[in-house]
Tab-separated table of C-alpha atoms in Angstrom:
chain	number	residue	atom	x	y	z
A	6	MET	CA	95.652	130.009	123.828
A	7	ALA	CA	97.933	130.973	120.958
A	8	GLY	CA	97.542	129.135	117.673
A	9	GLY	CA	93.904	128.162	118.190
A	10	THR	CA	91.585	127.597	115.251
A	11	GLY	CA	88.212	127.989	116.939
A	12	THR	CA	86.247	128.243	120.175
A	13	ALA	CA	83.419	126.265	121.712
A	14	GLY	CA	80.309	126.673	119.608
A	15	SER	CA	82.201	127.836	116.505
A	16	ARG	CA	82.520	125.990	113.209
A	17	ARG	CA	83.906	122.452	113.189
A	18	LEU	CA	87.587	121.939	112.398
A	19	THR	CA	88.300	120.772	108.877
A	20	PRO	CA	90.243	117.494	108.472
A	21	GLY	CA	93.297	119.470	107.347
A	22	GLU	CA	93.163	121.805	110.352
A	23	PHE	CA	92.775	118.921	112.770
A	24	ARG	CA	95.678	117.041	111.129
A	25	ASN	CA	97.885	120.120	111.486
A	26	VAL	CA	97.046	120.674	115.161
A	27	ILE	CA	97.150	117.040	116.303
A	28	GLY	CA	100.443	116.667	114.443
A	29	HIS	CA	102.028	118.688	117.251
A	30	PHE	CA	101.398	115.768	119.602
A	31	ALA	CA	104.433	113.490	119.580
A	32	SER	CA	103.651	109.784	119.769
A	33	GLY	CA	105.433	106.476	119.712
A	34	VAL	CA	105.308	104.236	116.658
A	35	THR	CA	104.181	100.613	116.622
A	36	ILE	CA	103.383	97.897	114.133
A	37	ILE	CA	100.204	95.991	114.906
A	38	THR	CA	100.299	92.371	113.724
A	39	ALA	CA	97.776	89.559	113.580
A	40	THR	CA	97.295	86.205	111.862
A	41	ALA	CA	94.014	85.083	110.341
A	42	ASP	CA	93.351	82.024	108.162
A	43	GLY	CA	97.058	81.307	108.030
A	44	ARG	CA	97.927	84.734	106.646
A	45	ARG	CA	100.011	87.360	108.423
A	46	HIS	CA	98.788	90.934	108.595
A	47	GLY	CA	100.523	94.056	109.837
A	48	THR	CA	100.160	97.834	109.799
A	49	THR	CA	101.919	100.839	111.309
A	50	ALA	CA	99.959	102.587	114.060
A	51	SER	CA	100.565	105.403	116.515
A	52	ALA	CA	97.011	105.485	117.939
A	53	VAL	CA	97.913	103.070	120.737
A	54	THR	CA	97.648	103.861	124.427
A	55	SER	CA	97.694	102.114	127.776
A	56	LEU	CA	94.310	101.960	129.488
A	57	ALA	CA	94.673	100.194	132.848
A	58	LEU	CA	97.212	98.394	135.030
A	59	GLU	CA	94.852	96.035	136.873
A	60	PRO	CA	94.345	94.097	134.704
A	61	PRO	CA	96.847	95.393	132.125
A	62	MET	CA	94.848	96.780	129.216
A	63	LEU	CA	95.373	98.985	126.196
A	64	LEU	CA	93.427	100.329	123.252
A	65	VAL	CA	94.269	100.507	119.560
A	66	CYS	CA	92.441	102.490	116.866
A	67	MET	CA	92.249	100.915	113.409
A	68	ASN	CA	90.681	102.123	110.173
A	69	ARG	CA	87.514	100.191	109.253
A	70	GLU	CA	89.111	99.246	105.912
A	71	SER	CA	92.312	97.880	107.464
A	72	ALA	CA	92.998	94.228	106.657
A	73	THR	CA	94.920	93.987	109.923
A	74	GLY	CA	91.914	95.351	111.798
A	75	ALA	CA	89.693	92.746	110.132
A	76	ALA	CA	92.101	90.016	111.242
A	77	MET	CA	92.036	91.359	114.801
A	78	ALA	CA	88.242	91.345	114.779
A	79	SER	CA	87.970	87.806	113.437
A	80	THR	CA	90.573	86.164	115.697
A	81	GLY	CA	90.290	88.348	118.792
A	82	THR	CA	94.084	88.462	119.227
A	83	PHE	CA	96.922	90.682	118.033
A	84	ALA	CA	100.397	91.916	118.947
A	85	VAL	CA	101.815	95.411	119.397
A	86	ASN	CA	105.433	95.708	118.238
A	87	ILE	CA	107.006	98.899	119.624
A	88	LEU	CA	109.620	100.251	117.218
A	89	GLY	CA	113.095	101.575	117.963
A	90	GLU	CA	114.756	104.681	116.568
A	91	ASP	CA	116.309	102.787	113.634
A	92	HIS	CA	113.002	101.369	112.368
A	93	GLY	CA	111.795	104.319	110.261
A	94	GLU	CA	111.975	102.353	107.001
A	95	LEU	CA	110.081	99.459	108.587
A	96	ALA	CA	107.358	101.841	109.750
A	97	ILE	CA	107.027	103.255	106.222
A	98	ARG	CA	106.874	99.751	104.714
A	99	PHE	CA	104.054	98.604	107.005
A	100	ALA	CA	102.173	101.878	106.513
A	101	GLY	CA	101.727	101.029	102.822
A	102	LYS	CA	99.268	98.693	101.176
A	103	GLY	CA	99.872	95.531	99.197
A	104	GLY	CA	102.963	93.384	98.774
A	105	ASP	CA	104.575	91.100	101.309
A	106	LYS	CA	105.375	93.471	104.165
A	107	PHE	CA	107.058	90.674	106.116
A	108	ALA	CA	109.565	89.765	103.368
A	109	GLY	CA	113.070	89.706	104.850
A	110	VAL	CA	111.839	90.623	108.341
A	111	GLU	CA	112.882	88.285	111.151
A	112	ILE	CA	109.825	87.223	113.143
A	113	ALA	CA	108.777	84.859	115.887
A	114	ASP	CA	105.313	83.534	116.659
A	115	GLY	CA	103.429	84.805	119.671
A	116	GLU	CA	101.349	82.592	121.929
A	117	HIS	CA	98.332	82.886	119.624
A	118	GLY	CA	100.341	82.884	116.390
A	119	GLU	CA	100.721	86.638	116.045
A	120	PRO	CA	103.925	87.668	114.235
A	121	LEU	CA	106.400	89.278	116.644
A	122	LEU	CA	109.011	91.428	114.907
A	123	ALA	CA	112.369	90.287	116.263
A	124	GLY	CA	113.954	93.756	116.062
A	125	ALA	CA	111.216	95.581	117.990
A	126	ILE	CA	112.233	97.059	121.329
A	127	ALA	CA	109.097	95.669	123.002
A	128	HIS	CA	106.180	93.310	122.315
A	129	LEU	CA	102.696	93.143	123.780
A	130	GLU	CA	100.472	90.140	123.053
A	131	CYS	CA	96.832	91.074	123.433
A	132	ARG	CA	93.340	89.582	123.552
A	133	VAL	CA	90.425	91.742	122.380
A	134	THR	CA	87.753	92.284	125.032
A	135	GLU	CA	85.634	94.947	123.345
A	136	GLN	CA	85.230	96.762	120.018
A	137	VAL	CA	83.755	100.239	119.654
A	138	ALA	CA	82.890	101.816	116.289
A	139	ALA	CA	83.946	105.467	116.045
A	140	ALA	CA	83.447	107.306	112.729
A	141	THR	CA	85.915	105.845	110.205
A	142	HIS	CA	87.714	103.726	112.816
A	143	VAL	CA	87.212	100.858	115.221
A	144	VAL	CA	88.623	101.090	118.739
A	145	PHE	CA	89.879	97.739	120.022
A	146	ILE	CA	90.062	97.463	123.811
A	147	ALA	CA	92.285	94.563	124.800
A	148	GLU	CA	93.849	92.823	127.757
A	149	VAL	CA	97.600	92.353	127.579
A	150	GLU	CA	98.398	88.688	128.172
A	151	ALA	CA	102.185	88.793	127.671
A	152	GLY	CA	104.889	91.400	127.199
A	153	THR	CA	108.645	91.667	126.732
A	154	ALA	CA	110.987	94.649	126.414
A	155	ARG	CA	114.586	95.374	125.480
A	156	PRO	CA	116.034	97.855	128.049
A	157	GLY	CA	117.983	100.890	126.899
A	158	ALA	CA	116.745	100.983	123.295
A	159	PRO	CA	115.475	104.464	122.270
A	160	PRO	CA	111.961	104.425	120.760
A	161	LEU	CA	110.927	105.683	117.342
A	162	ALA	CA	108.826	108.843	117.620
A	163	TYR	CA	106.367	110.457	115.207
A	164	PHE	CA	105.927	114.242	115.177
A	165	ARG	CA	104.461	116.554	112.516
A	166	GLY	CA	104.613	113.938	109.809
A	167	ARG	CA	108.160	112.731	110.371
A	168	PHE	CA	109.901	109.958	112.249
A	169	GLY	CA	112.698	110.645	114.708
A	170	ARG	CA	114.296	109.754	118.003
A	171	LEU	CA	112.684	110.652	121.315
A	172	GLU	CA	115.405	111.938	123.625
A	173	ILE	CA	115.407	112.973	127.277
A	174	ALA	CA	117.337	116.238	127.317
A	175	GLU	CA	119.178	115.746	130.603
A	176	ASP	CA	120.396	112.315	129.477
A	177	VAL	CA	121.676	113.379	126.067
A	178	PRO	CA	124.665	115.739	125.950
A	179	ALA	CA	124.531	118.377	123.259
A	180	GLN	CA	126.519	117.375	120.212
A	181	PRO	CA	128.343	120.154	118.342
A	182	ARG	CA	127.488	120.262	114.677
A	183	GLU	CA	129.692	121.620	111.958
A	184	PRO	CA	127.942	124.291	109.875
A	185	LEU	CA	127.235	123.344	106.291
A	186	THR	CA	129.511	124.798	103.643
A	187	GLY	CA	128.139	126.977	100.869
A	188	GLU	CA	128.483	124.120	98.393
A	189	GLU	CA	126.590	121.751	100.703
A	190	LEU	CA	123.812	124.308	101.117
A	191	ARG	CA	123.539	124.724	97.346
A	192	ASP	CA	123.466	120.943	96.842
A	193	ALA	CA	120.679	120.576	99.429
A	194	ALA	CA	118.661	123.362	97.791
A	195	ALA	CA	119.095	121.747	94.377
A	196	GLY	CA	117.925	118.408	95.769
A	197	ARG	CA	114.826	119.982	97.302
A	198	ARG	CA	114.029	121.786	94.047
A	199	THR	CA	114.379	118.595	92.009
A	200	ILE	CA	111.917	116.791	94.280
A	201	GLU	CA	109.467	119.710	94.219
A	202	LEU	CA	109.531	119.946	90.414
A	203	GLY	CA	108.925	116.215	90.100
A	204	VAL	CA	105.936	116.452	92.424
A	205	LEU	CA	104.544	119.385	90.437
A	206	GLU	CA	104.759	117.406	87.206
A	207	ALA	CA	102.912	114.485	88.794
A	208	SER	CA	100.349	116.451	90.820
A	209	ALA	CA	99.177	119.385	88.690
A	210	GLY	CA	95.522	118.772	87.931
A	211	ARG	CA	95.566	115.447	89.820
A	212	ALA	CA	95.983	116.368	93.490
A	213	SER	CA	92.832	116.118	95.595
A	214	GLY	CA	90.933	119.287	96.404
A	215	GLU	CA	91.516	118.718	100.113
A	216	ALA	CA	95.292	118.409	99.625
A	217	VAL	CA	95.494	121.596	97.555
A	218	ALA	CA	93.269	123.412	100.061
A	219	GLU	CA	95.689	122.374	102.807
A	220	LEU	CA	98.536	123.761	100.673
A	221	ARG	CA	96.668	127.061	100.355
A	222	ARG	CA	96.232	127.262	104.131
A	223	ARG	CA	100.026	127.050	104.519
A	224	ILE	CA	100.893	129.786	102.016
A	225	ALA	CA	102.386	132.040	104.702
A	226	ASP	CA	104.469	129.285	106.332
A	227	GLY	CA	107.488	128.644	104.112
A	228	VAL	CA	108.710	125.333	105.548
A	229	ALA	CA	105.231	123.846	106.070
A	230	PHE	CA	104.155	124.969	102.590
A	231	HIS	CA	107.004	123.196	100.819
A	232	GLU	CA	106.601	120.031	102.875
A	233	GLN	CA	102.876	119.977	102.057
A	234	LEU	CA	103.771	120.478	98.384
A	235	VAL	CA	105.947	117.352	98.454
A	236	ALA	CA	103.236	115.512	100.412
A	237	LEU	CA	100.950	115.890	97.358
A	238	ALA	CA	102.852	112.949	95.871
A	239	GLY	CA	101.353	110.690	98.559
A	240	SER	CA	104.737	109.075	99.340
A	241	PRO	CA	105.901	109.108	102.994
A	242	ALA	CA	109.336	107.875	101.876
A	243	LEU	CA	109.731	110.781	99.439
A	244	LEU	CA	108.690	113.283	102.106
A	245	THR	CA	111.180	111.791	104.560
A	246	SER	CA	113.951	112.052	101.960
A	247	TYR	CA	113.004	115.664	101.253
A	248	ARG	CA	113.211	116.579	104.936
A	249	THR	CA	116.696	115.113	105.281
A	250	LEU	CA	117.877	117.881	102.943
A	251	GLY	CA	116.929	120.512	105.510
A	252	PRO	CA	114.109	123.084	105.626
A	253	ALA	CA	113.296	125.270	102.635
A	254	ASP	CA	114.391	128.898	103.194
A	255	CYS	CA	111.648	130.962	101.586
A	256	ALA	CA	110.288	133.303	104.232
A	257	GLY	CA	108.284	136.160	102.729
A	258	ASP	CA	107.510	134.408	99.454
A	259	ALA	CA	103.771	134.118	100.042
A	260	ASP	CA	102.980	135.676	96.640
A	261	ASP	CA	104.990	132.960	94.859
A	262	HIS	CA	103.233	130.320	96.955
A	263	ARG	CA	99.835	131.779	96.070
A	264	ARG	CA	100.621	131.737	92.337
A	265	LEU	CA	101.801	128.144	92.634
A	266	VAL	CA	98.583	127.050	94.359
A	267	GLU	CA	96.449	128.830	91.763
A	268	ALA	CA	98.392	127.106	88.986
A	269	LEU	CA	97.876	123.705	90.645
A	270	GLU	CA	94.156	124.361	90.983
A	271	ALA	CA	94.058	125.195	87.272
A	272	GLY	CA	96.174	122.183	86.303
A	273	ASP	CA	98.745	124.503	84.685
A	274	VAL	CA	102.114	122.758	85.116
A	275	ALA	CA	104.084	125.459	83.298
A	276	ALA	CA	102.694	128.231	85.514
A	277	ALA	CA	103.361	126.151	88.624
A	278	ARG	CA	106.981	125.642	87.531
A	279	ASP	CA	107.353	129.370	86.865
A	280	ALA	CA	106.003	130.202	90.330
A	281	LEU	CA	108.431	127.763	91.925
A	282	ALA	CA	111.316	129.161	89.859
A	283	GLY	CA	110.321	132.624	91.108
A	284	HIS	CA	111.946	131.805	94.434
C-alpha cells in the first residue's frame, strides 16, 4: 500500500506519524456536554461512533484529564451535540480550556440536565453503561435514550487538521470559481508570511521537541511543512485563519525548510527568519 510507514513486526509508529496518517480519515464533529454538581461541562470530540441499533448504543473516547469526561463518569449521563457546517468557531471554542464556553450560546436542558446546544443539527442523550480505560483515554459505552435531528443541515467535518463541509458529490453541482488576481495572490502570500514570522518569533527555542521533529519529517512537503510551522503556535484558530489564505507555494525548497528547522532547534530566531526569507 502506498504511503505506508511500517509493516507488521516493524518499529512502532511515533505519535507524529500516527497523527499524520489518521488525519486522512474524515470524521464528523461533535460537542460532548454534561452537567455535574450544577456546573456545565463541554468539549469538542470527533472520536464518537455508533455501536449498535438494538438497543441504540454509541461510544465516545475522552482524555483522562478532561473535565467533561470526569462529569460523565460521575453522573453517568451526557449529550452528543452534532455540529453543522457553520459551527467551526464553536468547535474551536469548546476544544480549548478554561473560560465560560457556554457564554452567549443558546441551550436547552436534556432529560437528565445535560446542556443541548440549540444550533446543533442533532442531539443524542445518553446513559453510560460501561467505561473502559485505554492508554491516555477512557472509552464510554452508552445507551442512547433520546435523539432529535434537523433534516437537510450539512454536517461539520474534520479532515487533516481543518474543519469543512462534508458534501455528496452527486448532490452538489460544481461551482465555477474566478481565478485570483495577481494582487490577491500577493496579498495572500503576504498574509501567510506575516503569520509564519509571528510564529517563528514566539516558537524559536520554545516549541516542543516532538513538534519540531514533526516539522522535520515534513521538510519535503511544502504545504504540510508550512501548516506544521504555524501549528507550533498551538492555536487552532490561527491555523484555520492561515489556511483560508490558500496553500503555500514552495515546492522544491527543502533546503530552506531544513535550515529553518535547524535554526528552530538551536533557538536562533534570526537564522530562522533568514531561512524563511530565502523562499
